[in-house]
Amino acid sequence: MAVILSSRFKKIIVDVVCLLYILLFVYAAVSKILDFEKFQVQLGQSPLFSAFAGWISWSVLLSEFIIVFFLLIPKTKMRALYAGFCLMSMFSAYIFIMLYFSSFIPCSCGGILEKMSWTQHLIFNLLFVLLAGVALWIDYNDLNGIRRKSSRLPIKFYLFTGFFGGTIAVILLYLSSEEIMQHQNPFIRRYPHHIVTFKSTVDLKYNSYYFAGSRGDKLYMGNSTVPLYLLSVDAKLKKQKIRVKLDRDTFLFKSIKLAVQPPHFYIIDGRTPAVFIGETKDWQAFLQEPKPPYFNIAVPVDSLTIAFRGISKNANILGFYKAGNKHQVVIAPNLLEKQIDGIFDTDGMLHYSEELKRIVYIYSYRNQYIVADQSGKLVYRANTIDTISHAKIKVAYLKDKTEQTVAAPILSVNASSCVYGHLLFVNSNVPGHFEKKSIWNQASVIDVYDLNAKAYLFSFHIYNIDGKKIRSFLVTENLLYALIDEKLVIYELGELLKKEIKKVSNRR
């Protein structure tokens, strides 16, 4: 009688575990169906399965429904329970890897687990793995002796294979996803938590300011309406106006830009053309000889050198101008690649990385950036994660083809950018997969790339202020500065971004 009662009790345990799995998977599957888009977004932003979010989302949903269906059939319920054991083992491995090996942790799951921390979520999953393991053990050894005798393998083998097989499968998916996301990205962004945190706002009263440079906790801004004045802002938000001085009483400028790279500063005018260089200790600038070539944008490289973009043979080109006794002009005509007209299609933004000793040029209308050394030699070309590889520009030619203009609105891919150390920051205009369009109306997206690894890292949002998006931004060791209409908005960098900045670069 005792044996009969014991068997009944064990059967109850197995049935209860099967019922718990039915309830869990039904609830989880229904929750996913009710907001499937959100479920796909969560997987797309996961640091483990980003590249496979599309088919994994459907696979998980279908697997849960199939397991529930076969759990309801007496002849197949134990096989279905074993499938549930394997699936929960995979879920547990996923959370464990994310907690202890991932670079960041995304938002928590929805539904019944929404209020749980990721550690509590892991414990919850492991509890269900244990319950299924106990039920399978009982059924195999005590309730189904005939099958046990006819089987050549013990239940321990099946449990071991299910648990560790599922874990290995998750690890392989994770490694494959990382390779795809960093080097073959299918246009899926990752949004870790707290990349930047709002710190303060400074009302500049005018929207004519632009970033001239920074050093330490001090920011410098130029003003296009007052071209020979700088505004500095320190860590305590104390503002100071600085008037730069020339080594002559007058000079005919046409288009001035100020750049500050302490201990030097630069007055640059590519339409004159002229370059003045001075030191920040007295803000006195001296005209450099001989004159540089004409250019339209330029950035400082060192105390006597600028990198520039000019025009030659009706096409944009990159080059270097070095002043002084050993003056030199280096032209790199093959760095920029023509697709349509050589002017509009090669438009972009030019940066210089002091850490890498490299120039970085990112196109405005296609998904590519260029890294080159100070001799104008190409180091490599790489792509941003969007899919627009060819500029969508229509050019019209006027005055017997002596002038050209844009004949239709241009699709802007990269709105603004900056470089700090070995990191490239790009304000993208193109939404990726699994991104809600409503967010794009409320914020600007910044994508972060590692120039050493030629890899995409992650993205974050800078939210609009009074309906206005950022027009430019600058990153320092601890802060991100954004110009939004007439306001300077300051953000504190989060630990993940600071960690990436502090990584030792492989100087080339």
Short mmCIF file of C-alpha atoms in Angstrom, two decimals:
data_model
loop_
_atom_site.label_atom_id
_atom_site.label_comp_id
_atom_site.label_asym_id
_atom_site.label_seq_id
_atom_site.Cartn_x
_atom_site.Cartn_y
_atom_site.Cartn_z
CA MET A 1 0.00 0.00 0.00
CA ALA A 2 2.90 2.29 0.88
CA VAL A 3 4.42 1.67 -2.55
CA ILE A 4 1.10 2.54 -4.26
CA LEU A 5 0.78 5.77 -2.26
CA SER A 6 4.38 6.66 -3.00
CA SER A 7 3.84 6.16 -6.74
CA ARG A 8 0.68 8.25 -6.63
CA PHE A 9 2.52 11.02 -4.81
CA LYS A 10 5.33 10.93 -7.35
CA LYS A 11 2.81 11.04 -10.19
CA ILE A 12 1.24 14.10 -8.57
CA ILE A 13 4.67 15.79 -8.48
CA VAL A 14 5.17 15.11 -12.20
CA ASP A 15 1.68 16.35 -13.07
CA VAL A 16 2.11 19.51 -10.96
CA VAL A 17 5.43 20.31 -12.65
CA CYS A 18 3.85 19.81 -16.09
CA LEU A 19 0.98 22.10 -15.06
CA LEU A 20 3.43 24.78 -13.85
CA TYR A 21 5.24 24.62 -17.17
CA ILE A 22 1.93 24.95 -19.03
CA LEU A 23 0.98 28.01 -16.98
CA LEU A 24 4.43 29.60 -17.37
CA PHE A 25 4.71 29.09 -21.12
CA VAL A 26 1.09 30.08 -21.84
CA TYR A 27 1.51 33.29 -19.85
CA ALA A 28 4.90 34.03 -21.42
CA ALA A 29 3.72 33.31 -24.98
CA VAL A 30 0.52 35.33 -24.63
CA SER A 31 2.50 38.26 -23.14
CA LYS A 32 4.81 38.18 -26.15
CA ILE A 33 1.91 38.08 -28.62
CA LEU A 34 0.15 41.03 -26.97
CA ASP A 35 3.23 43.20 -27.50
CA PHE A 36 5.33 41.31 -30.00
CA GLU A 37 7.01 44.47 -31.26
CA LYS A 38 8.27 45.23 -27.74
CA PHE A 39 9.54 41.64 -27.41
CA GLN A 40 11.48 41.96 -30.67
CA VAL A 41 12.88 45.33 -29.57
CA GLN A 42 14.08 43.80 -26.29
CA LEU A 43 15.83 40.98 -28.15
CA GLY A 44 17.23 43.42 -30.70
CA GLN A 45 18.78 45.49 -27.92
CA SER A 46 20.06 42.45 -26.08
CA PRO A 47 23.86 42.23 -25.94
CA LEU A 48 23.65 38.51 -26.72
CA PHE A 49 21.16 37.94 -29.53
CA SER A 50 20.96 41.30 -31.31
CA ALA A 51 21.87 39.93 -34.73
CA PHE A 52 19.32 37.10 -34.53
CA ALA A 53 16.43 38.97 -32.91
CA GLY A 54 14.10 38.39 -35.87
CA TRP A 55 14.09 34.61 -36.07
CA ILE A 56 14.79 34.01 -32.37
CA SER A 57 11.69 36.01 -31.37
CA TRP A 58 9.48 33.80 -33.56
CA SER A 59 11.32 30.61 -32.56
CA VAL A 60 10.86 31.23 -28.84
CA LEU A 61 7.19 32.08 -29.25
CA LEU A 62 6.44 29.01 -31.39
CA SER A 63 8.50 26.74 -29.10
CA GLU A 64 6.51 27.79 -26.05
CA PHE A 65 3.18 27.12 -27.77
CA ILE A 66 4.34 23.77 -29.19
CA ILE A 67 5.64 22.62 -25.80
CA VAL A 68 2.33 23.56 -24.16
CA PHE A 69 0.38 21.67 -26.82
CA PHE A 70 2.32 18.45 -26.29
CA LEU A 71 2.28 18.83 -22.49
CA LEU A 72 -1.51 18.53 -22.72
CA ILE A 73 -1.26 15.13 -24.44
CA PRO A 74 -0.52 12.26 -21.96
CA LYS A 75 1.58 10.25 -24.44
CA THR A 76 3.88 13.14 -25.26
CA LYS A 77 3.91 15.22 -22.08
CA MET A 78 7.27 13.87 -20.80
CA ARG A 79 9.01 14.55 -24.09
CA ALA A 80 7.44 18.02 -24.03
CA LEU A 81 8.63 18.49 -20.44
CA TYR A 82 12.15 17.55 -21.54
CA ALA A 83 11.90 20.17 -24.31
CA GLY A 84 10.77 22.69 -21.69
CA PHE A 85 13.73 21.67 -19.51
CA CYS A 86 16.11 22.36 -22.41
CA LEU A 87 14.43 25.70 -23.22
CA MET A 88 14.58 26.90 -19.60
CA SER A 89 18.23 25.79 -19.46
CA MET A 90 18.90 28.02 -22.46
CA PHE A 91 17.06 30.92 -20.84
CA SER A 92 19.15 30.43 -17.68
CA ALA A 93 22.40 30.33 -19.65
CA TYR A 94 21.34 33.48 -21.49
CA ILE A 95 20.80 35.41 -18.25
CA PHE A 96 23.97 34.04 -16.63
CA ILE A 97 26.14 35.09 -19.60
CA MET A 98 24.46 38.48 -19.68
CA LEU A 99 25.01 39.04 -15.96
CA TYR A 100 28.64 37.98 -15.78
CA PHE A 101 30.13 38.30 -19.26
CA SER A 102 28.14 40.92 -21.16
CA SER A 103 29.32 44.52 -21.53
CA PHE A 104 25.90 45.79 -20.45
CA ILE A 105 22.50 44.58 -19.23
CA PRO A 106 19.34 45.63 -21.12
CA CYS A 107 15.86 46.26 -19.73
CA SER A 108 14.17 43.44 -17.84
CA CYS A 109 11.64 41.11 -19.40
CA GLY A 110 7.98 41.98 -19.45
CA GLY A 111 5.03 40.07 -18.09
CA ILE A 112 5.33 38.13 -14.86
CA LEU A 113 9.07 38.75 -14.61
CA GLU A 114 8.94 42.50 -15.18
CA LYS A 115 9.40 43.38 -11.52
CA MET A 116 12.26 40.92 -10.99
CA SER A 117 15.92 41.85 -11.09
CA TRP A 118 18.08 39.85 -13.47
CA THR A 119 19.53 37.85 -10.56
CA GLN A 120 16.02 37.01 -9.32
CA HIS A 121 15.10 36.13 -12.89
CA LEU A 122 18.05 33.70 -13.05
CA ILE A 123 17.01 32.04 -9.78
CA PHE A 124 13.43 31.76 -11.04
CA ASN A 125 14.58 30.05 -14.25
CA LEU A 126 16.94 27.69 -12.43
CA LEU A 127 14.11 26.71 -10.09
CA PHE A 128 12.03 25.64 -13.09
CA VAL A 129 15.03 23.78 -14.53
CA LEU A 130 15.34 21.92 -11.22
CA LEU A 131 11.62 21.14 -11.08
CA ALA A 132 11.64 19.71 -14.58
CA GLY A 133 14.81 17.72 -13.81
CA VAL A 134 13.19 16.17 -10.70
CA ALA A 135 9.99 15.32 -12.57
CA LEU A 136 11.91 13.73 -15.45
CA TRP A 137 14.03 11.74 -12.99
CA ILE A 138 10.94 10.46 -11.15
CA ASP A 139 9.16 9.51 -14.34
CA TYR A 140 12.18 7.78 -15.85
CA ASN A 141 13.24 5.81 -12.77
CA ASP A 142 9.99 5.15 -10.87
CA LEU A 143 6.95 5.59 -13.08
CA ASN A 144 8.14 4.10 -16.33
CA GLY A 145 10.24 1.09 -15.53
CA ILE A 146 9.60 -0.60 -18.87
CA ARG A 147 11.13 2.28 -20.83
CA ARG A 148 14.00 2.51 -18.35
CA LYS A 149 14.88 -1.16 -18.82
CA SER A 150 14.75 -0.89 -22.61
CA SER A 151 16.90 2.22 -22.71
CA ARG A 152 20.66 1.94 -22.91
CA LEU A 153 21.33 5.39 -21.43
CA PRO A 154 20.62 6.62 -17.88
CA ILE A 155 18.45 9.68 -17.17
CA LYS A 156 21.55 11.56 -16.00
CA PHE A 157 22.84 11.50 -19.55
CA TYR A 158 19.68 13.10 -20.92
CA LEU A 159 19.59 15.79 -18.21
CA PHE A 160 23.28 16.56 -18.68
CA THR A 161 22.89 16.71 -22.47
CA GLY A 162 19.81 18.93 -22.26
CA PHE A 163 21.28 21.41 -19.78
CA PHE A 164 24.80 21.74 -21.16
CA GLY A 165 23.72 21.33 -24.77
CA GLY A 166 21.35 24.28 -24.34
CA THR A 167 24.11 26.29 -22.64
CA ILE A 168 26.60 25.61 -25.45
CA ALA A 169 23.98 26.57 -28.04
CA VAL A 170 23.47 29.93 -26.29
CA ILE A 171 27.23 30.53 -26.10
CA LEU A 172 27.64 29.83 -29.83
CA LEU A 173 24.75 32.15 -30.68
CA TYR A 174 26.27 34.86 -28.46
CA LEU A 175 29.71 34.60 -30.10
CA SER A 176 28.19 34.63 -33.59
CA SER A 177 25.95 37.59 -32.74
CA GLU A 178 28.89 39.59 -31.37
CA GLU A 179 30.91 39.06 -34.54
CA ILE A 180 27.98 40.08 -36.74
CA MET A 181 26.99 43.08 -34.60
CA GLN A 182 30.49 44.53 -34.46
CA HIS A 183 31.71 43.88 -37.99
CA GLN A 184 28.72 42.88 -40.19
CA ASN A 185 25.92 44.74 -38.45
CA PRO A 186 22.46 44.13 -39.99
CA PHE A 187 21.41 47.62 -38.79
CA ILE A 188 20.39 46.72 -35.27
CA ARG A 189 21.29 49.18 -32.53
CA ARG A 190 22.03 48.41 -28.90
CA TYR A 191 20.89 50.79 -26.19
CA PRO A 192 22.58 50.10 -22.83
CA HIS A 193 21.35 51.94 -19.74
CA HIS A 194 22.81 55.21 -18.50
CA ILE A 195 25.38 55.90 -21.21
CA VAL A 196 24.93 59.60 -20.49
CA THR A 197 23.04 61.38 -17.72
CA PHE A 198 21.73 64.92 -17.88
CA LYS A 199 23.78 67.27 -15.72
CA SER A 200 22.97 70.92 -16.47
CA THR A 201 21.97 73.50 -19.07
CA VAL A 202 23.50 76.86 -19.98
CA ASP A 203 21.40 79.41 -21.86
CA LEU A 204 23.70 80.92 -24.49
CA LYS A 205 20.92 83.26 -25.76
CA TYR A 206 22.11 82.80 -29.38
CA ASN A 207 22.18 79.81 -31.72
CA SER A 208 25.30 81.04 -33.55
CA TYR A 209 27.76 79.31 -31.20
CA TYR A 210 29.86 76.35 -32.31
CA PHE A 211 32.38 74.11 -30.54
CA ALA A 212 35.97 75.29 -30.88
CA GLY A 213 37.64 72.77 -28.55
CA SER A 214 38.21 71.73 -24.97
CA ARG A 215 40.86 70.78 -22.47
CA GLY A 216 40.24 69.21 -19.08
CA ASP A 217 37.09 70.71 -17.56
CA LYS A 218 37.08 73.79 -19.80
CA LEU A 219 35.05 74.12 -22.98
CA TYR A 220 35.67 76.70 -25.72
CA MET A 221 33.05 77.93 -28.17
CA GLY A 222 33.27 80.28 -31.12
CA ASN A 223 30.47 82.51 -32.39
CA SER A 224 29.93 83.03 -36.10
CA THR A 225 28.46 86.50 -35.53
CA VAL A 226 31.37 87.68 -33.37
CA PRO A 227 34.21 85.86 -35.16
CA LEU A 228 37.21 86.93 -33.05
CA TYR A 229 35.68 86.13 -29.67
CA LEU A 230 35.65 82.87 -27.75
CA LEU A 231 33.39 81.87 -24.88
CA SER A 232 34.86 79.51 -22.28
CA VAL A 233 32.73 77.52 -19.82
CA ASP A 234 34.32 75.72 -16.86
CA ALA A 235 33.13 72.87 -14.64
CA LYS A 236 31.23 75.30 -12.38
CA LEU A 237 29.49 76.77 -15.47
CA LYS A 238 31.41 80.00 -15.06
CA LYS A 239 31.54 81.81 -18.41
CA GLN A 240 34.41 83.95 -19.67
CA LYS A 241 34.66 85.92 -22.90
CA ILE A 242 38.04 85.80 -24.63
CA ARG A 243 39.08 88.14 -27.42
CA VAL A 244 41.76 86.68 -29.65
CA LYS A 245 44.36 89.09 -31.00
CA LEU A 246 46.16 89.21 -34.34
CA ASP A 247 49.76 90.13 -35.07
CA ARG A 248 48.49 92.93 -37.32
CA ASP A 249 45.91 95.70 -37.08
CA THR A 250 43.63 94.55 -39.87
CA PHE A 251 43.12 91.50 -42.04
CA LEU A 252 40.50 90.76 -44.68
CA PHE A 253 38.73 87.60 -43.51
CA LYS A 254 35.94 85.93 -45.46
CA SER A 255 34.91 82.94 -43.36
CA ILE A 256 36.51 82.57 -39.92
CA LYS A 257 36.53 79.50 -37.72
CA LEU A 258 38.30 79.33 -34.35
CA ALA A 259 39.78 76.10 -33.06
CA VAL A 260 41.35 75.52 -29.64
CA GLN A 261 43.76 72.70 -28.94
CA PRO A 262 45.65 73.84 -25.82
CA PRO A 263 48.31 75.08 -25.53
CA HIS A 264 47.59 76.36 -29.06
CA PHE A 265 44.65 77.97 -30.78
CA TYR A 266 43.94 78.58 -34.46
CA ILE A 267 42.15 81.15 -36.61
CA ILE A 268 41.28 79.41 -39.87
CA ASP A 269 39.82 80.91 -43.04
CA GLY A 270 39.81 78.70 -46.10
CA ARG A 271 38.24 81.24 -48.43
CA THR A 272 40.99 83.87 -47.92
CA PRO A 273 42.94 81.50 -47.41
CA ALA A 274 44.82 82.03 -44.14
CA VAL A 275 45.87 80.25 -40.95
CA PHE A 276 46.79 82.11 -37.76
CA ILE A 277 48.29 80.13 -34.86
CA GLY A 278 48.90 81.31 -31.30
CA GLU A 279 49.13 80.15 -27.69
CA THR A 280 46.32 80.15 -25.15
CA LYS A 281 48.52 81.80 -22.53
CA ASP A 282 48.12 85.20 -24.23
CA TRP A 283 45.62 84.51 -27.10
CA GLN A 284 47.91 86.28 -29.59
CA ALA A 285 47.78 84.71 -33.08
CA PHE A 286 50.37 84.93 -35.86
CA LEU A 287 49.78 84.59 -39.59
CA GLN A 288 51.47 81.51 -41.00
CA GLU A 289 53.51 81.56 -44.18
CA PRO A 290 53.34 80.54 -46.90
CA LYS A 291 49.61 80.67 -47.54
CA PRO A 292 47.74 77.36 -47.51
CA PRO A 293 45.65 76.18 -50.48
CA TYR A 294 41.98 77.14 -50.57
CA PHE A 295 39.84 74.88 -48.40
CA ASN A 296 36.32 74.62 -47.00
CA ILE A 297 36.86 72.78 -43.71
CA ALA A 298 39.96 72.20 -41.57
CA VAL A 299 41.01 70.81 -38.20
CA PRO A 300 44.26 71.31 -36.22
CA VAL A 301 46.77 68.47 -36.12
CA ASP A 302 49.71 69.98 -34.23
CA SER A 303 51.30 73.35 -33.48
CA LEU A 304 52.06 74.00 -37.18
CA THR A 305 49.79 71.61 -39.09
CA ILE A 306 46.16 71.45 -40.12
CA ALA A 307 44.25 68.79 -42.03
CA PHE A 308 41.85 70.22 -44.58
CA ARG A 309 39.30 69.44 -47.25
CA GLY A 310 39.62 71.45 -50.46
CA ILE A 311 38.49 71.23 -54.07
CA SER A 312 40.58 70.10 -57.04
CA LYS A 313 39.29 69.36 -60.54
CA ASN A 314 35.67 69.83 -59.41
CA ALA A 315 35.95 67.26 -56.62
CA ASN A 316 36.58 67.37 -52.89
CA ILE A 317 40.03 66.25 -51.74
CA LEU A 318 41.74 65.85 -48.38
CA GLY A 319 45.18 67.16 -47.54
CA PHE A 320 47.60 68.55 -44.93
CA TYR A 321 49.15 71.99 -44.65
CA LYS A 322 52.27 72.50 -42.54
CA ALA A 323 53.54 76.03 -41.91
CA GLY A 324 56.99 77.26 -40.81
CA ASN A 325 60.49 76.74 -42.15
CA LYS A 326 59.68 73.21 -43.25
CA HIS A 327 56.38 74.19 -44.83
CA GLN A 328 54.65 71.50 -46.81
CA VAL A 329 51.34 70.75 -48.52
CA VAL A 330 50.37 67.09 -48.85
CA ILE A 331 47.41 66.26 -51.06
CA ALA A 332 45.64 62.90 -50.83
CA PRO A 333 43.39 62.89 -53.93
CA ASN A 334 42.35 59.25 -53.65
CA LEU A 335 40.98 59.24 -50.10
CA LEU A 336 37.52 60.58 -50.99
CA GLU A 337 35.66 58.35 -53.42
CA LYS A 338 33.34 59.94 -55.98
CA GLN A 339 29.92 58.35 -56.52
CA ILE A 340 27.97 61.02 -58.39
CA ASP A 341 29.55 64.46 -58.74
CA GLY A 342 32.56 64.48 -56.39
CA ILE A 343 31.32 67.50 -54.43
CA PHE A 344 27.93 66.87 -52.84
CA ASP A 345 28.34 63.09 -52.66
CA THR A 346 31.68 63.41 -50.83
CA ASP A 347 30.47 66.02 -48.37
CA GLY A 348 31.19 65.11 -44.76
CA MET A 349 32.91 65.90 -41.47
CA LEU A 350 36.63 65.96 -40.74
CA HIS A 351 38.17 65.11 -37.35
CA TYR A 352 41.59 64.46 -35.89
CA SER A 353 42.37 61.99 -33.09
CA GLU A 354 45.32 63.03 -30.93
CA GLU A 355 45.38 59.57 -29.41
CA LEU A 356 45.61 57.69 -32.70
CA LYS A 357 47.46 60.39 -34.68
CA ARG A 358 44.92 59.85 -37.42
CA ILE A 359 42.41 61.91 -39.34
CA VAL A 360 38.86 60.59 -39.54
CA TYR A 361 36.47 61.64 -42.30
CA ILE A 362 32.83 60.56 -42.17
CA TYR A 363 30.54 61.06 -45.16
CA SER A 364 27.25 62.89 -44.61
CA TYR A 365 25.20 61.02 -47.20
CA ARG A 366 26.47 57.44 -47.09
CA ASN A 367 27.43 54.85 -44.50
CA GLN A 368 31.20 55.13 -44.64
CA TYR A 369 34.09 56.72 -42.80
CA ILE A 370 37.80 56.92 -43.61
CA VAL A 371 40.84 56.72 -41.33
CA ALA A 372 44.16 58.03 -42.69
CA ASP A 373 47.60 58.92 -41.32
CA GLN A 374 49.35 62.30 -41.40
CA SER A 375 51.02 61.55 -44.72
CA GLY A 376 47.63 61.16 -46.38
CA LYS A 377 47.95 57.38 -46.60
CA LEU A 378 44.74 55.41 -46.17
CA VAL A 379 44.70 53.24 -43.04
CA TYR A 380 41.26 51.74 -43.70
CA ARG A 381 37.70 52.40 -44.80
CA ALA A 382 34.81 51.23 -42.65
CA ASN A 383 31.05 51.48 -42.56
CA THR A 384 28.51 52.81 -40.13
CA ILE A 385 25.73 50.38 -39.31
CA ASP A 386 23.02 51.81 -41.58
CA THR A 387 22.50 50.32 -45.02
CA ILE A 388 22.77 53.43 -47.23
CA SER A 389 26.00 52.78 -49.10
CA HIS A 390 25.27 55.07 -52.05
CA ALA A 391 24.47 58.79 -51.65
CA LYS A 392 20.89 59.58 -52.68
CA ILE A 393 21.61 62.85 -54.49
CA LYS A 394 20.27 64.36 -57.69
CA VAL A 395 22.55 67.03 -59.15
CA ALA A 396 21.58 69.71 -61.66
CA TYR A 397 24.15 71.55 -63.80
CA LEU A 398 23.71 75.26 -64.58
CA LYS A 399 25.35 77.89 -66.82
CA ASP A 400 26.57 75.51 -69.50
CA LYS A 401 27.57 72.99 -66.85
CA THR A 402 29.93 75.40 -65.10
CA GLU A 403 27.86 75.35 -61.91
CA GLN A 404 26.11 72.54 -60.12
CA THR A 405 23.41 72.43 -57.51
CA VAL A 406 21.22 69.89 -55.73
CA ALA A 407 18.03 69.26 -57.73
CA ALA A 408 16.10 67.40 -55.02
CA PRO A 409 16.16 67.05 -51.22
CA ILE A 410 19.13 64.98 -50.01
CA LEU A 411 18.78 62.08 -47.59
CA SER A 412 21.17 62.95 -44.78
CA VAL A 413 22.63 59.82 -43.21
CA ASN A 414 25.06 61.27 -40.66
CA ALA A 415 23.98 64.63 -39.27
CA SER A 416 26.94 65.42 -37.00
CA SER A 417 29.88 63.64 -35.39
CA CYS A 418 32.92 63.95 -33.18
CA VAL A 419 36.00 61.93 -32.23
CA TYR A 420 37.45 61.49 -28.78
CA GLY A 421 40.48 59.21 -28.39
CA HIS A 422 39.80 56.01 -30.31
CA LEU A 423 36.02 56.44 -30.31
CA LEU A 424 33.90 57.87 -33.13
CA PHE A 425 30.50 59.31 -32.18
CA VAL A 426 27.93 59.73 -34.97
CA ASN A 427 24.54 61.44 -34.80
CA SER A 428 22.64 59.24 -37.26
CA ASN A 429 19.50 60.26 -39.14
CA VAL A 430 18.43 56.74 -40.11
CA PRO A 431 16.28 54.48 -37.87
CA GLY A 432 17.40 50.86 -37.52
CA HIS A 433 15.47 47.63 -37.11
CA PHE A 434 13.32 47.17 -33.98
CA GLU A 435 13.27 50.92 -33.24
CA LYS A 436 10.05 52.79 -32.54
CA LYS A 437 9.58 55.83 -34.76
CA SER A 438 8.01 57.75 -31.87
CA ILE A 439 11.38 57.82 -30.11
CA TRP A 440 12.99 59.38 -33.20
CA ASN A 441 10.58 62.29 -32.94
CA GLN A 442 11.64 62.86 -29.33
CA ALA A 443 15.39 62.31 -29.45
CA SER A 444 18.57 62.15 -31.51
CA VAL A 445 20.54 58.89 -31.75
CA ILE A 446 24.30 58.78 -31.19
CA ASP A 447 26.12 55.66 -32.44
CA VAL A 448 29.53 54.83 -30.94
CA TYR A 449 32.33 53.09 -32.89
CA ASP A 450 35.73 51.79 -31.82
CA LEU A 451 38.26 53.04 -34.39
CA ASN A 452 40.87 50.49 -33.27
CA ALA A 453 38.60 47.48 -33.62
CA LYS A 454 36.67 48.92 -36.62
CA ALA A 455 33.58 47.93 -34.65
CA TYR A 456 30.19 49.31 -33.67
CA LEU A 457 29.78 49.35 -29.87
CA PHE A 458 26.38 50.75 -28.86
CA SER A 459 24.02 53.71 -29.17
CA PHE A 460 22.26 56.17 -26.89
CA HIS A 461 19.67 58.94 -27.07
CA ILE A 462 19.98 62.68 -26.57
CA TYR A 463 16.44 63.92 -25.99
CA ASN A 464 15.05 67.07 -27.58
CA ILE A 465 14.65 70.30 -25.66
CA ASP A 466 11.58 72.35 -26.50
CA GLY A 467 11.11 70.22 -29.58
CA LYS A 468 14.62 71.00 -30.88
CA LYS A 469 17.20 68.36 -31.78
CA ILE A 470 20.94 68.64 -31.27
CA ARG A 471 22.85 70.50 -33.99
CA SER A 472 26.34 69.51 -32.82
CA PHE A 473 28.06 67.84 -29.89
CA LEU A 474 31.49 67.28 -28.36
CA VAL A 475 32.76 64.50 -26.08
CA THR A 476 35.48 64.81 -23.42
CA GLU A 477 36.86 62.36 -20.88
CA ASN A 478 33.92 62.79 -18.51
CA LEU A 479 31.30 64.90 -20.26
CA LEU A 480 29.25 65.23 -23.41
CA TYR A 481 28.34 68.76 -24.51
CA ALA A 482 25.43 69.28 -26.90
CA LEU A 483 24.26 72.45 -28.63
CA ILE A 484 20.47 72.39 -28.85
CA ASP A 485 19.11 75.59 -30.37
CA GLU A 486 20.29 78.39 -28.02
CA LYS A 487 21.24 76.06 -25.16
CA LEU A 488 24.42 74.29 -24.17
CA VAL A 489 23.36 71.01 -22.55
CA ILE A 490 25.88 69.08 -20.47
CA TYR A 491 25.72 65.33 -19.81
CA GLU A 492 27.79 63.16 -17.48
CA LEU A 493 29.27 60.07 -19.14
CA GLY A 494 28.20 56.73 -17.68
CA GLU A 495 30.61 54.06 -16.49
CA LEU A 496 30.29 51.93 -19.63
CA LEU A 497 31.32 54.80 -21.88
CA LYS A 498 34.11 55.90 -19.53
CA LYS A 499 35.40 52.33 -19.55
CA GLU A 500 35.52 52.31 -23.35
CA ILE A 501 37.32 55.68 -23.39
CA LYS A 502 39.99 54.46 -20.96
CA LYS A 503 40.82 51.33 -22.96
CA VAL A 504 44.43 51.33 -24.09
CA SER A 505 44.54 52.03 -27.78
CA ASN A 506 46.62 50.05 -30.26
CA ARG A 507 48.59 52.89 -31.75
CA ARG A 508 49.25 52.18 -35.39
#
